[in-house]
Amino acid sequence: MKVTIMANYAPHAAKGLMQGSDRQAAVKALFESVGGTVTSLMFTRGIYDVVVNGEVPDQSAGMGLTLAVRASGSLTELVVLEELDMKAVLAAANKAAGAYKPAG
């Protein structure tokens, strides 16, 4: 499953970054710990400090990775986007639309 993670560093983590913390190695190790891989890591200017693209085996792996990072306290914001199979989503939406009876 492909994921995009966008995040902002907490002040103490930004200080660690300035002191030379190798975030690319840390993020790579994080993804590998759940059976995933990192496709790209970008430090960005704007709404987010960092954007990571990668792959994880499934939602459990992605949520485990996310929970571990949140628990570390090193980020003030963390957004995880999961790639969807739109054919499957549209098939489910069409089934649901046929079964749903709106109020009124």
PDB file of C-alpha atoms in Angstrom, residues 2-104:
ATOM      1  CA  LYS A   2       1.424   3.377  -0.995  1.00  0.00           C
ATOM      2  CA  VAL A   3       1.407   6.155   1.608  1.00  0.00           C
ATOM      3  CA  THR A   4       2.302   9.818   1.739  1.00  0.00           C
ATOM      4  CA  ILE A   5       3.163  11.256   5.143  1.00  0.00           C
ATOM      5  CA  MET A   6       3.283  14.983   5.804  1.00  0.00           C
ATOM      6  CA  ALA A   7       4.533  16.241   9.157  1.00  0.00           C
ATOM      7  CA  ASN A   8       5.845  19.126  11.218  1.00  0.00           C
ATOM      8  CA  TYR A   9       8.679  18.807  13.711  1.00  0.00           C
ATOM      9  CA  ALA A  10       8.227  19.743  17.370  1.00  0.00           C
ATOM     10  CA  PRO A  11      10.746  22.351  18.583  1.00  0.00           C
ATOM     11  CA  HIS A  12      12.976  19.810  20.352  1.00  0.00           C
ATOM     12  CA  ALA A  13      13.028  17.626  17.218  1.00  0.00           C
ATOM     13  CA  ALA A  14      13.917  20.624  15.026  1.00  0.00           C
ATOM     14  CA  LYS A  15      16.838  21.251  17.366  1.00  0.00           C
ATOM     15  CA  GLY A  16      17.964  17.648  16.913  1.00  0.00           C
ATOM     16  CA  LEU A  17      17.675  18.055  13.156  1.00  0.00           C
ATOM     17  CA  MET A  18      19.903  21.139  13.317  1.00  0.00           C
ATOM     18  CA  GLN A  19      22.466  19.164  15.318  1.00  0.00           C
ATOM     19  CA  GLY A  20      22.810  16.621  12.537  1.00  0.00           C
ATOM     20  CA  SER A  21      20.224  13.899  13.150  1.00  0.00           C
ATOM     21  CA  ASP A  22      20.112  11.748   9.995  1.00  0.00           C
ATOM     22  CA  ARG A  23      16.366  11.719   9.378  1.00  0.00           C
ATOM     23  CA  GLN A  24      16.638   9.865   6.077  1.00  0.00           C
ATOM     24  CA  ALA A  25      18.281   6.887   7.818  1.00  0.00           C
ATOM     25  CA  ALA A  26      15.764   7.061  10.681  1.00  0.00           C
ATOM     26  CA  VAL A  27      12.737   7.148   8.371  1.00  0.00           C
ATOM     27  CA  LYS A  28      14.161   4.324   6.255  1.00  0.00           C
ATOM     28  CA  ALA A  29      14.686   2.197   9.385  1.00  0.00           C
ATOM     29  CA  LEU A  30      11.159   3.029  10.574  1.00  0.00           C
ATOM     30  CA  PHE A  31       9.561   1.869   7.319  1.00  0.00           C
ATOM     31  CA  GLU A  32      11.748  -1.241   7.153  1.00  0.00           C
ATOM     32  CA  SER A  33      10.752  -2.175  10.725  1.00  0.00           C
ATOM     33  CA  VAL A  34       7.176  -2.763   9.512  1.00  0.00           C
ATOM     34  CA  GLY A  35       8.169  -4.381   6.209  1.00  0.00           C
ATOM     35  CA  GLY A  36       7.952  -1.213   4.147  1.00  0.00           C
ATOM     36  CA  THR A  37      10.181   0.946   1.982  1.00  0.00           C
ATOM     37  CA  VAL A  38      10.769   4.670   1.537  1.00  0.00           C
ATOM     38  CA  THR A  39      10.411   6.017  -1.996  1.00  0.00           C
ATOM     39  CA  SER A  40      11.316   9.632  -1.213  1.00  0.00           C
ATOM     40  CA  LEU A  41      11.846  12.012   1.687  1.00  0.00           C
ATOM     41  CA  MET A  42      11.652  15.763   1.135  1.00  0.00           C
ATOM     42  CA  PHE A  43      12.190  18.597   3.547  1.00  0.00           C
ATOM     43  CA  THR A  44       9.767  21.281   2.458  1.00  0.00           C
ATOM     44  CA  ARG A  45       9.049  24.952   2.941  1.00  0.00           C
ATOM     45  CA  GLY A  46       5.432  25.781   3.591  1.00  0.00           C
ATOM     46  CA  ILE A  47       2.687  24.080   5.555  1.00  0.00           C
ATOM     47  CA  TYR A  48       4.744  20.928   6.319  1.00  0.00           C
ATOM     48  CA  ASP A  49       8.377  20.456   7.303  1.00  0.00           C
ATOM     49  CA  VAL A  50       8.752  17.032   5.747  1.00  0.00           C
ATOM     50  CA  VAL A  51       6.968  14.846   3.183  1.00  0.00           C
ATOM     51  CA  VAL A  52       7.655  11.109   2.932  1.00  0.00           C
ATOM     52  CA  ASN A  53       6.437   8.786   0.182  1.00  0.00           C
ATOM     53  CA  GLY A  54       6.682   5.076   0.736  1.00  0.00           C
ATOM     54  CA  GLU A  55       5.044   1.686   0.786  1.00  0.00           C
ATOM     55  CA  VAL A  56       3.861  -0.468   3.674  1.00  0.00           C
ATOM     56  CA  PRO A  57       2.440  -3.992   3.499  1.00  0.00           C
ATOM     57  CA  ASP A  58      -1.024  -3.089   4.832  1.00  0.00           C
ATOM     58  CA  GLN A  59      -3.065  -0.714   7.011  1.00  0.00           C
ATOM     59  CA  SER A  60      -1.918  -2.357  10.250  1.00  0.00           C
ATOM     60  CA  ALA A  61       1.710  -1.710   9.361  1.00  0.00           C
ATOM     61  CA  GLY A  62       0.913   1.879   8.380  1.00  0.00           C
ATOM     62  CA  MET A  63      -1.025   2.554  11.575  1.00  0.00           C
ATOM     63  CA  GLY A  64       1.675   0.908  13.704  1.00  0.00           C
ATOM     64  CA  LEU A  65       4.292   3.111  12.103  1.00  0.00           C
ATOM     65  CA  THR A  66       2.093   6.183  12.637  1.00  0.00           C
ATOM     66  CA  LEU A  67       1.336   5.328  16.272  1.00  0.00           C
ATOM     67  CA  ALA A  68       5.035   4.849  17.087  1.00  0.00           C
ATOM     68  CA  VAL A  69       5.936   8.221  15.573  1.00  0.00           C
ATOM     69  CA  ARG A  70       3.055  10.016  17.339  1.00  0.00           C
ATOM     70  CA  ALA A  71       4.030   8.435  20.662  1.00  0.00           C
ATOM     71  CA  SER A  72       7.586   9.759  20.284  1.00  0.00           C
ATOM     72  CA  GLY A  73       6.379  13.355  20.683  1.00  0.00           C
ATOM     73  CA  SER A  74       8.757  14.511  17.947  1.00  0.00           C
ATOM     74  CA  LEU A  75       6.026  15.858  15.669  1.00  0.00           C
ATOM     75  CA  THR A  76       3.342  18.468  16.192  1.00  0.00           C
ATOM     76  CA  GLU A  77       1.294  17.366  13.184  1.00  0.00           C
ATOM     77  CA  LEU A  78       1.216  14.137  11.210  1.00  0.00           C
ATOM     78  CA  VAL A  79      -1.014  13.475   8.194  1.00  0.00           C
ATOM     79  CA  VAL A  80      -1.030  10.065   6.524  1.00  0.00           C
ATOM     80  CA  LEU A  81      -2.598   9.622   3.089  1.00  0.00           C
ATOM     81  CA  GLU A  82      -3.221   6.109   1.762  1.00  0.00           C
ATOM     82  CA  GLU A  83      -3.483   5.341  -1.933  1.00  0.00           C
ATOM     83  CA  LEU A  84      -6.877   3.913  -2.871  1.00  0.00           C
ATOM     84  CA  ASP A  85      -7.973   1.541  -5.613  1.00  0.00           C
ATOM     85  CA  MET A  86     -10.621   3.790  -7.202  1.00  0.00           C
ATOM     86  CA  LYS A  87     -12.235   0.933  -9.157  1.00  0.00           C
ATOM     87  CA  ALA A  88     -12.957  -0.882  -5.891  1.00  0.00           C
ATOM     88  CA  VAL A  89     -14.094   2.347  -4.206  1.00  0.00           C
ATOM     89  CA  LEU A  90     -16.484   3.163  -7.069  1.00  0.00           C
ATOM     90  CA  ALA A  91     -17.870  -0.385  -7.090  1.00  0.00           C
ATOM     91  CA  ALA A  92     -18.624  -0.121  -3.363  1.00  0.00           C
ATOM     92  CA  ALA A  93     -20.063   3.388  -3.766  1.00  0.00           C
ATOM     93  CA  ASN A  94     -22.407   2.234  -6.523  1.00  0.00           C
ATOM     94  CA  LYS A  95     -23.630  -0.714  -4.410  1.00  0.00           C
ATOM     95  CA  ALA A  96     -24.171   1.581  -1.434  1.00  0.00           C
ATOM     96  CA  ALA A  97     -25.960   4.207  -3.548  1.00  0.00           C
ATOM     97  CA  GLY A  98     -28.370   1.542  -4.789  1.00  0.00           C
ATOM     98  CA  ALA A  99     -29.162   0.387  -1.249  1.00  0.00           C
ATOM     99  CA  TYR A 100     -29.277   3.736   0.558  1.00  0.00           C
ATOM    100  CA  LYS A 101     -32.688   5.341   1.097  1.00  0.00           C
ATOM    101  CA  PRO A 102     -32.272   9.033   2.003  1.00  0.00           C
ATOM    102  CA  ALA A 103     -34.491  10.672   4.612  1.00  0.00           C
ATOM    103  CA  GLY A 104     -37.477  12.636   3.331  1.00  0.00           C
TER     104      GLY A 104
END
